[in-house]
Tab-separated table of C-alpha atoms in Angstrom:
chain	number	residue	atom	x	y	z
A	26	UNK	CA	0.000	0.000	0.000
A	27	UNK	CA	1.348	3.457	-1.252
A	28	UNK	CA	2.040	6.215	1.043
A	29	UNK	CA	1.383	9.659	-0.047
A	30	UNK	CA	1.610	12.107	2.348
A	31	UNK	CA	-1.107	14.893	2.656
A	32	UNK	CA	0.776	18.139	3.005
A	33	UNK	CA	-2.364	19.999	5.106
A	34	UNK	CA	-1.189	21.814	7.852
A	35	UNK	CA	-2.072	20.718	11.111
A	36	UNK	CA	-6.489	21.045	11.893
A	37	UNK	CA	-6.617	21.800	8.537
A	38	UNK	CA	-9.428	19.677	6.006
A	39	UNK	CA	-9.696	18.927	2.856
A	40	UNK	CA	-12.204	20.427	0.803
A	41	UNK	CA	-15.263	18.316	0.330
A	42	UNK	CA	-18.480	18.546	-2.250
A	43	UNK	CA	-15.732	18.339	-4.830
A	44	UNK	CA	-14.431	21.207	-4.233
A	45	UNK	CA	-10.788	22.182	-5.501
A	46	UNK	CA	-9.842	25.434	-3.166
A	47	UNK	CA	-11.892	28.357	-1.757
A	48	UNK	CA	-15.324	29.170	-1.933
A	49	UNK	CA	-16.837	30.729	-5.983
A	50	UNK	CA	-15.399	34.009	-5.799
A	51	UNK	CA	-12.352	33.694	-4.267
A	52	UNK	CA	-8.800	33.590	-5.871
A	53	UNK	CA	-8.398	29.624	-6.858
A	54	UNK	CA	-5.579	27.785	-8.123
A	55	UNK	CA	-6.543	24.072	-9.873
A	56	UNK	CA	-4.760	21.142	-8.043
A	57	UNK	CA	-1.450	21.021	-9.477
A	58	UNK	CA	-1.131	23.970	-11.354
A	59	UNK	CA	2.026	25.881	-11.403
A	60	UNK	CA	1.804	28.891	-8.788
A	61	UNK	CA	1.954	32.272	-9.481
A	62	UNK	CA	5.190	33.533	-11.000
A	63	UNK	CA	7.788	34.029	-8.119
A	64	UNK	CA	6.010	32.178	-5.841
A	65	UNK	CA	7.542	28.796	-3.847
A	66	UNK	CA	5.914	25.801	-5.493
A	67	UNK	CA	4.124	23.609	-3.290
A	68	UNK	CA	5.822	20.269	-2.517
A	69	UNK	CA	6.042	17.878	-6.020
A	70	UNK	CA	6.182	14.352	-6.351
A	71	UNK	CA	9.415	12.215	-5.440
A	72	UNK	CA	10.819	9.258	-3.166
A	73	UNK	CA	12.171	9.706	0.621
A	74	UNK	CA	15.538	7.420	0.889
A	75	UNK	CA	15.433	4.665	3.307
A	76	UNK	CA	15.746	6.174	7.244
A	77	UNK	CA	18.810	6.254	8.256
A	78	UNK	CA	20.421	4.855	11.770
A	79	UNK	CA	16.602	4.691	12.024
A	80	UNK	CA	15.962	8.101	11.872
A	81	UNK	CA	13.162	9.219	9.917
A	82	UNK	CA	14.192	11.861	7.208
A	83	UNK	CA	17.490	12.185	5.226
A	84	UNK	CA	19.304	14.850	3.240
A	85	UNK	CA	17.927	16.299	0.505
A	86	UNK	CA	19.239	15.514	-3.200
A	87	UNK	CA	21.227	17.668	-4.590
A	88	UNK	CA	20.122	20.667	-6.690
A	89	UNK	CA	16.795	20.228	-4.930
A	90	UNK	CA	14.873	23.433	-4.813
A	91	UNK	CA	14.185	24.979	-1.313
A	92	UNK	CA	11.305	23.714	0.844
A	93	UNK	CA	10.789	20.494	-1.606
A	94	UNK	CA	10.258	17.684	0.164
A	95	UNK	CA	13.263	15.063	-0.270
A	96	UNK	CA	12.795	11.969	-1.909
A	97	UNK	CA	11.091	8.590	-1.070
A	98	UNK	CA	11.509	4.952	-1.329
A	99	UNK	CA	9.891	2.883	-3.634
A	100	UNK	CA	6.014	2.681	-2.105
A	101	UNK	CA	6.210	6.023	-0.335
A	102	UNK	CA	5.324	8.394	-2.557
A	103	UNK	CA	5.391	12.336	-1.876
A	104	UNK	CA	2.788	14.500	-1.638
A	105	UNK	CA	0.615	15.917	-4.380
A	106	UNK	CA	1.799	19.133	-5.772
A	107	UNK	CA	-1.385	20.831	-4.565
A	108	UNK	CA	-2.376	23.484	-2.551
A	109	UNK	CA	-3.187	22.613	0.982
A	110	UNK	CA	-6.756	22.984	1.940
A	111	UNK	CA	-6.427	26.029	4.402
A	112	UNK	CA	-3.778	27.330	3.280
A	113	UNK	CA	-5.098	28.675	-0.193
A	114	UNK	CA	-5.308	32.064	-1.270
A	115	UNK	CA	-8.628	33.963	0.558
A	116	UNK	CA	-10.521	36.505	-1.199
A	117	UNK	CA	-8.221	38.587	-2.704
A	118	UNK	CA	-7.636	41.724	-0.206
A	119	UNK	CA	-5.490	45.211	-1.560
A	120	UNK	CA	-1.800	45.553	-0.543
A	121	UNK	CA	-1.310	46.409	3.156
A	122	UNK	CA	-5.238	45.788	4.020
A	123	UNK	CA	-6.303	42.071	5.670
A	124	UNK	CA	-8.977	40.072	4.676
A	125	UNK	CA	-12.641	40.492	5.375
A	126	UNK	CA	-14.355	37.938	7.631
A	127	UNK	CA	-14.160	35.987	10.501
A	128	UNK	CA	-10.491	34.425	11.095
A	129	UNK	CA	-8.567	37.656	9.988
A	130	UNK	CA	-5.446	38.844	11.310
A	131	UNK	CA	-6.281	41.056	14.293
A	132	UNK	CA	-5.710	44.990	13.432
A	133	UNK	CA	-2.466	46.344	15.767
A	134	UNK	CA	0.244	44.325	17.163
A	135	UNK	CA	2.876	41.822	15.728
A	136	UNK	CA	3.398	42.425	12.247
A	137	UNK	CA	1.190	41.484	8.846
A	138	UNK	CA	1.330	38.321	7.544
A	139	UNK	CA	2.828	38.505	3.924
A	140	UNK	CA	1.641	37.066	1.202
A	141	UNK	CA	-1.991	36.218	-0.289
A	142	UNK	CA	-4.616	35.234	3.623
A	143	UNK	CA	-5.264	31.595	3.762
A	144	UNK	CA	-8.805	31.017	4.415
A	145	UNK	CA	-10.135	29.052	7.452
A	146	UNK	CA	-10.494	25.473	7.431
A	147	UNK	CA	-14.063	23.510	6.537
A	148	UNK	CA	-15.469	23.946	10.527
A	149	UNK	CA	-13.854	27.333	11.415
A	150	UNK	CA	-16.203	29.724	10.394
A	151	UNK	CA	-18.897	29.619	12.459
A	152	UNK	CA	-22.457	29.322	11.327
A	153	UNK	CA	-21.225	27.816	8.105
A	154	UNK	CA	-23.220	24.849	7.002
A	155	UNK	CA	-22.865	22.075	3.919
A	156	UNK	CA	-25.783	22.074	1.525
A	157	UNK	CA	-28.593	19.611	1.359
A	158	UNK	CA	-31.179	17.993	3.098
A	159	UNK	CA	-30.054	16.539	6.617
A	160	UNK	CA	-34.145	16.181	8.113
A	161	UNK	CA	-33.190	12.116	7.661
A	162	UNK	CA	-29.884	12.244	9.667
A	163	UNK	CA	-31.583	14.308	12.281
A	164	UNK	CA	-34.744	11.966	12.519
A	165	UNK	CA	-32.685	8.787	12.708
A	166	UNK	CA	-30.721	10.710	15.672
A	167	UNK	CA	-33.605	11.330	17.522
A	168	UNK	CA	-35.230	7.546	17.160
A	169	UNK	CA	-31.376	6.493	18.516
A	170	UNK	CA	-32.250	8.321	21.681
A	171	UNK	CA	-35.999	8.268	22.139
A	172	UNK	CA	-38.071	6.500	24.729
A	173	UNK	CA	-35.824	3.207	27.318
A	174	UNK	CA	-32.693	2.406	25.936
A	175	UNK	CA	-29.916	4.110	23.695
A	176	UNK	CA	-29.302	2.777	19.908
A	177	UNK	CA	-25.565	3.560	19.998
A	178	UNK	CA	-24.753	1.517	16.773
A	179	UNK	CA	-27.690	4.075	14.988
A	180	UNK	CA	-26.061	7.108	16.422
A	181	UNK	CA	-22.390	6.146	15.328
A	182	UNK	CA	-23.420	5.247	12.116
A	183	UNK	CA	-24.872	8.701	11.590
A	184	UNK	CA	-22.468	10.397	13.008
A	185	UNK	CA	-19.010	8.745	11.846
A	186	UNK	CA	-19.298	9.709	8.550
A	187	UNK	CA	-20.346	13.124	8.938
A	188	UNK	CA	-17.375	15.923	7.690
A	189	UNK	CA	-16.966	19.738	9.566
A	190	UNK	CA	-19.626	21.029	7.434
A	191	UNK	CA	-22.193	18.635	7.290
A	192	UNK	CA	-21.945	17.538	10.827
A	193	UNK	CA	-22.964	21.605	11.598
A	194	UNK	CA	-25.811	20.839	9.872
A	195	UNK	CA	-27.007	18.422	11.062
A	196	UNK	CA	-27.430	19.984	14.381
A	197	UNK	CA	-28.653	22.748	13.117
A	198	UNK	CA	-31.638	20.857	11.085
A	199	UNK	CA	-32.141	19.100	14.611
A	200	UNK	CA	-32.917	21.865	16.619
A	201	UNK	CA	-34.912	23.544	14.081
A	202	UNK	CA	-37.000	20.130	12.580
A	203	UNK	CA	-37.018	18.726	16.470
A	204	UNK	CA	-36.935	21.943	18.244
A	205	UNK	CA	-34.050	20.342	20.602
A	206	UNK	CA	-30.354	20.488	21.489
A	207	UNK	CA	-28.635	17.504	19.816
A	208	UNK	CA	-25.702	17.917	22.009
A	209	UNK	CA	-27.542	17.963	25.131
A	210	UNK	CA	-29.515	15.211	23.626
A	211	UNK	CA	-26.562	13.311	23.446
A	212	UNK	CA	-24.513	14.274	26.398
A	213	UNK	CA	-27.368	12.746	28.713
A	214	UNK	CA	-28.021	9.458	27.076
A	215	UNK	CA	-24.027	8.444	26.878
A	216	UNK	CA	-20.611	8.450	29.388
A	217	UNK	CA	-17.422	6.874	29.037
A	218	UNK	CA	-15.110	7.336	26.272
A	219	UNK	CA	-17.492	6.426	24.171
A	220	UNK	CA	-19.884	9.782	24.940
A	221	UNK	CA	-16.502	11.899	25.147
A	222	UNK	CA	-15.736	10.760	21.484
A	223	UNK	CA	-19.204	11.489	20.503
A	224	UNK	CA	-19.506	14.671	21.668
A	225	UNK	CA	-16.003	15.945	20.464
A	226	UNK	CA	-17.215	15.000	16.843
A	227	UNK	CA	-20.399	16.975	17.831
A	228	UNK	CA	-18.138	19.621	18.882
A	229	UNK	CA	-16.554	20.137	15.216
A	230	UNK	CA	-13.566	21.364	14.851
A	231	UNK	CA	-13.477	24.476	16.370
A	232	UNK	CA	-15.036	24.156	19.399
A	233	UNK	CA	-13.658	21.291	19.845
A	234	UNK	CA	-10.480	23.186	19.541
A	235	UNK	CA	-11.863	25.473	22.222
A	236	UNK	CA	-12.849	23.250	24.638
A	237	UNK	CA	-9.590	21.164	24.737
A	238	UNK	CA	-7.805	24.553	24.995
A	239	UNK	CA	-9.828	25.231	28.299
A	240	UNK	CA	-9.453	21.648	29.233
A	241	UNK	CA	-5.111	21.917	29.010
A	242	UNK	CA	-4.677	25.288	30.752
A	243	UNK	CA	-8.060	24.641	33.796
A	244	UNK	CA	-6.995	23.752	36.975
A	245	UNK	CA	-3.972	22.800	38.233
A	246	UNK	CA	-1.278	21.280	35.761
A	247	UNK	CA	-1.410	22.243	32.517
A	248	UNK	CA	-1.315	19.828	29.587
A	249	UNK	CA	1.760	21.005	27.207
A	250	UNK	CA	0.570	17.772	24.838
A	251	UNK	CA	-2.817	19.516	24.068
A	252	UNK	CA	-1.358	23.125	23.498
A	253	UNK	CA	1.022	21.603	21.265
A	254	UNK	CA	-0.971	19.725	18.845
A	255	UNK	CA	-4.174	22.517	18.986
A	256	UNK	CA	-2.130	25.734	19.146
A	257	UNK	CA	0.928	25.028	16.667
A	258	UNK	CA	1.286	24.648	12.693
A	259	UNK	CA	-1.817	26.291	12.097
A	260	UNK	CA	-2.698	28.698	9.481
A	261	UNK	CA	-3.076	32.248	10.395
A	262	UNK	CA	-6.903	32.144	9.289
A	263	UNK	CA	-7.718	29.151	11.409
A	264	UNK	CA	-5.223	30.548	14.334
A	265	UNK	CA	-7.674	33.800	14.782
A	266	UNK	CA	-10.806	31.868	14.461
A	267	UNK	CA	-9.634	29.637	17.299
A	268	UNK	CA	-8.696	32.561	19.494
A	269	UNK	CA	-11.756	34.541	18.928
A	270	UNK	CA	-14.399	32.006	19.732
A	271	UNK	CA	-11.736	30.788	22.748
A	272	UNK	CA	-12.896	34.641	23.975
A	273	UNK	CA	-16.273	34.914	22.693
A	274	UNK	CA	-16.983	31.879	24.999
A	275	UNK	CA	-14.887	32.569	27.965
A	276	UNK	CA	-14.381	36.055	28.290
A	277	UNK	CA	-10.837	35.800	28.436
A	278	UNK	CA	-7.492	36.504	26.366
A	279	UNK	CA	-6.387	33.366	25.293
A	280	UNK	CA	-2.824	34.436	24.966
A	281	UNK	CA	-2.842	35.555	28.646
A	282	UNK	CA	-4.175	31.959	29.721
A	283	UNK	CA	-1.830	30.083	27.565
A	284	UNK	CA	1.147	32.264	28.383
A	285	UNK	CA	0.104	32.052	32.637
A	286	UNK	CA	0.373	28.798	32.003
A	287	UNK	CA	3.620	28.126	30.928
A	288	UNK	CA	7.723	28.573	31.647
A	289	UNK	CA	9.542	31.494	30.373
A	290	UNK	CA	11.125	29.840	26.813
A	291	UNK	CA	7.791	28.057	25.435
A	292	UNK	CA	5.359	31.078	26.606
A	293	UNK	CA	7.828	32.856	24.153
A	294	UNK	CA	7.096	30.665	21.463
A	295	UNK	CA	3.515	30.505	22.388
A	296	UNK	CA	3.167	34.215	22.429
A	297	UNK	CA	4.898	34.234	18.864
A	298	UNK	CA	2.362	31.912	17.503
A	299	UNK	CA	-1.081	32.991	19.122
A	300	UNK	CA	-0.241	36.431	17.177
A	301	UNK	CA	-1.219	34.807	13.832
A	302	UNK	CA	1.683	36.216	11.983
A	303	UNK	CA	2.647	33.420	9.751
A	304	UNK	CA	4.192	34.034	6.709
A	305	UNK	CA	1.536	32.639	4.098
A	306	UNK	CA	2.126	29.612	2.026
A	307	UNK	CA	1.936	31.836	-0.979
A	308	UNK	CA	4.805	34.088	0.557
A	309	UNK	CA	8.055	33.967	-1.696
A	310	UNK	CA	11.294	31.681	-0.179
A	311	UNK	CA	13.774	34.198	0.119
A	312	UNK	CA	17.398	31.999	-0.075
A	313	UNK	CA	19.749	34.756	2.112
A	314	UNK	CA	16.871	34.891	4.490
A	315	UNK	CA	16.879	30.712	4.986
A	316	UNK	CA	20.226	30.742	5.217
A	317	UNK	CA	20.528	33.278	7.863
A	318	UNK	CA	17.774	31.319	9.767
A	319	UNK	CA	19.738	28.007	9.552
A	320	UNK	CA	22.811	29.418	11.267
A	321	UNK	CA	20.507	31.070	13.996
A	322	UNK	CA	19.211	27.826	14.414
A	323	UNK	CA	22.548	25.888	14.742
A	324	UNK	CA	23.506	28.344	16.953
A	325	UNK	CA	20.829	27.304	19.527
A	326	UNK	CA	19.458	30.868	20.228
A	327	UNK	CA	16.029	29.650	21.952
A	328	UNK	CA	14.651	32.938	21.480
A	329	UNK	CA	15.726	33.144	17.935
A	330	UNK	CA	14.567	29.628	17.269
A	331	UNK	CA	11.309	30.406	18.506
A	332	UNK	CA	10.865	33.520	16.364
A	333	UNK	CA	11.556	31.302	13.784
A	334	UNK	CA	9.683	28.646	13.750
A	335	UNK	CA	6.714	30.729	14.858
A	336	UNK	CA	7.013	33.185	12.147
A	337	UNK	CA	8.066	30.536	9.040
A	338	UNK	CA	5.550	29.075	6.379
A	339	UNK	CA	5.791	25.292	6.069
A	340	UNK	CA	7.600	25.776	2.856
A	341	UNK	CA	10.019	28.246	4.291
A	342	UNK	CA	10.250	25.596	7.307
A	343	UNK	CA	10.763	22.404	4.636
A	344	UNK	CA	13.574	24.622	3.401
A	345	UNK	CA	15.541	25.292	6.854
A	346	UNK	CA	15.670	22.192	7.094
A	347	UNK	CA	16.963	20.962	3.808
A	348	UNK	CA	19.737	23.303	3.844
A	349	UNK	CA	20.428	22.700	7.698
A	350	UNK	CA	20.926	18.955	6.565
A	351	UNK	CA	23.326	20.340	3.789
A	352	UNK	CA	25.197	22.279	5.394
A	353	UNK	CA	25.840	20.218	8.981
A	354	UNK	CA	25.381	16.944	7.868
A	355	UNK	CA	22.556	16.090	10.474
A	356	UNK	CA	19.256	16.157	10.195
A	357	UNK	CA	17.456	18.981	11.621
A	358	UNK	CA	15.028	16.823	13.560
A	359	UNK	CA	17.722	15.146	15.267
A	360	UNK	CA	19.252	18.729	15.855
A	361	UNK	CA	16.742	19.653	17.690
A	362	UNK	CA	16.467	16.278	19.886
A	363	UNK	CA	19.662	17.131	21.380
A	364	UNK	CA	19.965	20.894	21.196
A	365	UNK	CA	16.690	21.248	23.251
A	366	UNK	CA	14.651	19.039	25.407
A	367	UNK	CA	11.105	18.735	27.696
A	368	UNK	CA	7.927	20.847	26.024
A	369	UNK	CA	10.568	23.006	23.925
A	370	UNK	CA	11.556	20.042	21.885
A	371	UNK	CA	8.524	18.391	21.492
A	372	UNK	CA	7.027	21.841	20.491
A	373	UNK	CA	9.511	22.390	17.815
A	374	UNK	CA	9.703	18.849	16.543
A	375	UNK	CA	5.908	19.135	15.807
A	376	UNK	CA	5.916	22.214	13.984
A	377	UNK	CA	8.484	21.164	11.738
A	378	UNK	CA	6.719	17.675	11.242
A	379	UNK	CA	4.009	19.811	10.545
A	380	UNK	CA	6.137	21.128	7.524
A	381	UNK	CA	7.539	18.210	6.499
A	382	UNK	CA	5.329	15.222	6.580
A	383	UNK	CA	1.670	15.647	8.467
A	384	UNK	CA	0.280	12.406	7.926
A	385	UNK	CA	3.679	11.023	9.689
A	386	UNK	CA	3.590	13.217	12.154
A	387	UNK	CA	0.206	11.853	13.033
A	388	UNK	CA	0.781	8.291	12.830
A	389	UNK	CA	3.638	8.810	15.414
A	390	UNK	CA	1.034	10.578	17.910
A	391	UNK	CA	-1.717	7.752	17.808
A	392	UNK	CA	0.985	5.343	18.367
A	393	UNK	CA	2.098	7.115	21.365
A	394	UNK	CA	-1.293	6.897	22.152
A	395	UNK	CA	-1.369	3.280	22.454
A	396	UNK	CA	2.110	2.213	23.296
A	397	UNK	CA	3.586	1.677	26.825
A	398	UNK	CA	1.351	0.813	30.028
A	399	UNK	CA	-2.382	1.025	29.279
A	400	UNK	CA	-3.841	2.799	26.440
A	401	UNK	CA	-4.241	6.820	27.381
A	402	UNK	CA	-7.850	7.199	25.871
A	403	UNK	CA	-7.850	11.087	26.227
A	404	UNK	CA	-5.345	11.628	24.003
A	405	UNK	CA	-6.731	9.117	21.370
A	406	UNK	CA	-9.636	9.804	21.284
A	407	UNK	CA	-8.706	13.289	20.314
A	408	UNK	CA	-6.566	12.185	17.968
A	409	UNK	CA	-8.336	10.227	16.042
A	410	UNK	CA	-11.379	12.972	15.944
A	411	UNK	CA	-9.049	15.443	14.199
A	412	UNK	CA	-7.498	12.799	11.801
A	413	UNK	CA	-10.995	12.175	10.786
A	414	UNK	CA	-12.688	15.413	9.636
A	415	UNK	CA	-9.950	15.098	7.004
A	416	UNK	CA	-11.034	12.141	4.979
A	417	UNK	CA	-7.879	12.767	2.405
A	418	UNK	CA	-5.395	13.201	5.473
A	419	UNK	CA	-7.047	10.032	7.346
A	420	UNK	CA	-6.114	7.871	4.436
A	421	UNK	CA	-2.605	9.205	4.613
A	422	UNK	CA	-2.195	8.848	8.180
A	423	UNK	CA	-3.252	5.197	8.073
A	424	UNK	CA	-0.767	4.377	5.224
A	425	UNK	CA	1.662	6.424	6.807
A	426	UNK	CA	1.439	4.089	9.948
A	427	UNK	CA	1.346	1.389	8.345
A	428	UNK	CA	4.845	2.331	6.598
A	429	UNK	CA	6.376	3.003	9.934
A	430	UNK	CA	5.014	0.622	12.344
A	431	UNK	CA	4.463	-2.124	9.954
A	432	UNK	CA	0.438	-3.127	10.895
A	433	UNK	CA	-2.649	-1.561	10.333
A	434	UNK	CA	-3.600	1.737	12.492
A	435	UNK	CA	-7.130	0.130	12.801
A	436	UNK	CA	-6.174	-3.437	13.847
A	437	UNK	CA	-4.011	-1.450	16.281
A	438	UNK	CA	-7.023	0.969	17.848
A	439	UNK	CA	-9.439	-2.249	17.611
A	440	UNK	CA	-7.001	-4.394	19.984
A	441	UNK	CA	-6.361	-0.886	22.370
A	442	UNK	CA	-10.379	-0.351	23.191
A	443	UNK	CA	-13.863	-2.273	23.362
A	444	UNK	CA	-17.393	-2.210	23.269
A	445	UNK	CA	-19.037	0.954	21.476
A	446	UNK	CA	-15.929	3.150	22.155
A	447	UNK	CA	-14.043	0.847	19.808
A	448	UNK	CA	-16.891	0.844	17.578
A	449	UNK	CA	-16.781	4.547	17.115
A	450	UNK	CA	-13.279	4.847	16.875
A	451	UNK	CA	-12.796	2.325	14.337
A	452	UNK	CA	-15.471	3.933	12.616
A	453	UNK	CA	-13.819	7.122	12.640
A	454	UNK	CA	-10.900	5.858	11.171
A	455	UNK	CA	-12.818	3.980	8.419
């Protein structure tokens, strides 16, 4: 089974209804077209060599333009050269001026992304719904629930299939056809892992987002996993949307709970990246400015590393790397495993997986999901609700375990839980 990496950034979905890039009216770019004169391509087909000293990654080949992936072996193929779902060019906006909408770059402070906005993900612009008829889904929901006993089989196999922007309405058609709360609906007549899965794919993404974000910073620990994987490698677009309906439903800066809640070097990072001041995907590689960011990065600077990574596009990230390799003969990756260490290094290790291979980087997480003593169910179950709304990713993510760990991801989740929490789970993955 071929593995071809999905290069989405991290929480963000492929388009669905056949769609290509960004809403009619937009700027859009067909799958695999060139891109715009002077602008980075996106990452084109290839073959990774072999791991080495089992490592995953190697140098790039030479003459191999910057922020191209490097190549494969024979049955892992690269990525599509296609625009990652968003991370494509927005409506078009004049020179200076952000986009109109929810997710835009706040006005004042930190400094304008450049390039052409991405636009939010499927699921991270509130109140946005998928066309159709979804009075069938929302009866059968209902019948699951109604009167003694709960038909959990009924409401997974409603549910599971359901992407970002159908699954928003569907609970809108309930509440208007039924005149209920599906959530609430749901919440009371399930418990275990089983209702907390449920109800995070009720969630959607974005509020699912938000409530894990209040989840990792409440009380007393905080849960440097779940800030990680929520907060970093997103797309400026989805980055604001997350952060505005974080303060819409607490009443509270989520930059000042995020930053409380950790040590001096990550809040730096943190602080960096809740500004939403990515360079865009569509934002020119400049080679003197890569350069100068690999040596800042050999030398180890946490505060310039931060700023860095932080500020870089996932091209411009795929290309540190590359010419780190190059030029110091190790890979960046394992750079970082021994330059930095604790929530630093795992921070910085997923944003550049982020850049370089998603799917992997994903495949990796579930696993340490599973491995060890006893499954931890909190994390997988999140997990495997994200890789889901991405049915393009999820396919990539399974092959990409499969390539690395040598079974299947679903055997693996199927022999890890039981009863209707496996059931949904495995459906997810399905």
């Amino acid at each position: 089974m071929s593995y071809q990496p999905n290069q989405a950034p991290y929480g963000g979905y492929a388009p669905q209804y056949g769609q290509q890039g960004p809403p009619q009216g937009g700027y859009q770019q067909p799958y695999g077209a060139p891109p715009p004169q002077g602008h980075y391509p996106p990452p084109q087909q290839g073959h990774y060599p072999p791991p080495q000293q089992g490592h995953y990654g190697a140098p790039p080949p030479q003459g191999a333009p910057y922020g191209a992936p490097p190549p494969q072996p024979h049955g892992y193929h690269a990525p599509p050269a296609q625009p990652p779902y968003g991370q494509q060019p927005h409506g078009y906006a004049p020179p200076g001026q952000p986009p109109v909408g929810y997710g835009a770059p706040p006005s004042g402070g930190g400094f304008p992304p450049q390039g052409i906005p991405s636009q939010p993900s499927p699921g991270y612009i509130p109140g946005q719904l998928a066309p159709g008829e979804f009075r069938p889904q929302a009866d059968a929901l209902r019948k699951a629930m109604k009167g003694f006993g709960t038909d959990e089989k009924a409401l997974i196999a409603v549910l599971a299939p359901l992407d970002p922007l159908q699954m928003a309405a569907v609970r809108d058609t309930y509440s208007k056809h039924l005149g209920r709360d599906l959530f609430k609906d749901v919440k009371s007549e399930t418990s275990g892992y089983f209702g907390d899965g449920l109800l995070a794919v009720l969630d959607g993404p974005l509020m699912n987002d938000v409530d894990n974000l209040h989840s990792a910073i409440d009380g007393a620990g905080t849960k440097e996993w779940l800030l990680n994987e929520i907060l970093l490698g997103r797309s400026n677009a989805d980055m604001n949307a997350i952060r505005t309906a974080y303060e819409m439903r607490h009443r509270r800066s989520l930059s000042k709970d995020v930053e409380g809640d950790l040590s001096f070097k990550t809040s730096t990072l943190f602080a960096i990246v809740l500004r939403a001041a990515r360079h865009e995907e569509s934002t020119p590689i400049n080679p003197q400015t890569i350069e100068t960011d690999v040596r800042s990065v050999q030398g180890k600077n946490v505060t310039e590393v931060c700023a860095i990574f932080a500020q870089a596009s996932n091209a411009e990230l795929r290309a540190i790397s590359q010419t780190f390799e190059s030029r110091y003969h190790i890979s960046l990756e394992k750079h970082i495993e021994k330059a930095f260490s604790g929530h630093m290094e795992d921070a910085l290790l997923l944003m550049l997986r982020t850049a370089t291979d998603p799917a992997m980087r994903d495949a990796i997480l579930l696993e340490q999901s599973m491995s060890g003593m006893g499954t931890k169910d909190e994390r997988l179950i999140i997990r495997v609700v994200r890789v889901h709304w991405n049915r393009n990713h999820k396919e990539m993510v399974k092959r990409a375990y499969q390539h690395k760990f040598g079974k299947s991801l679903i055997d693996r989740v199927r022999g890890e839980t039981s009863g209707d929490y496996q059931r949904l789970m495995v459906a997810l993955l399905e």
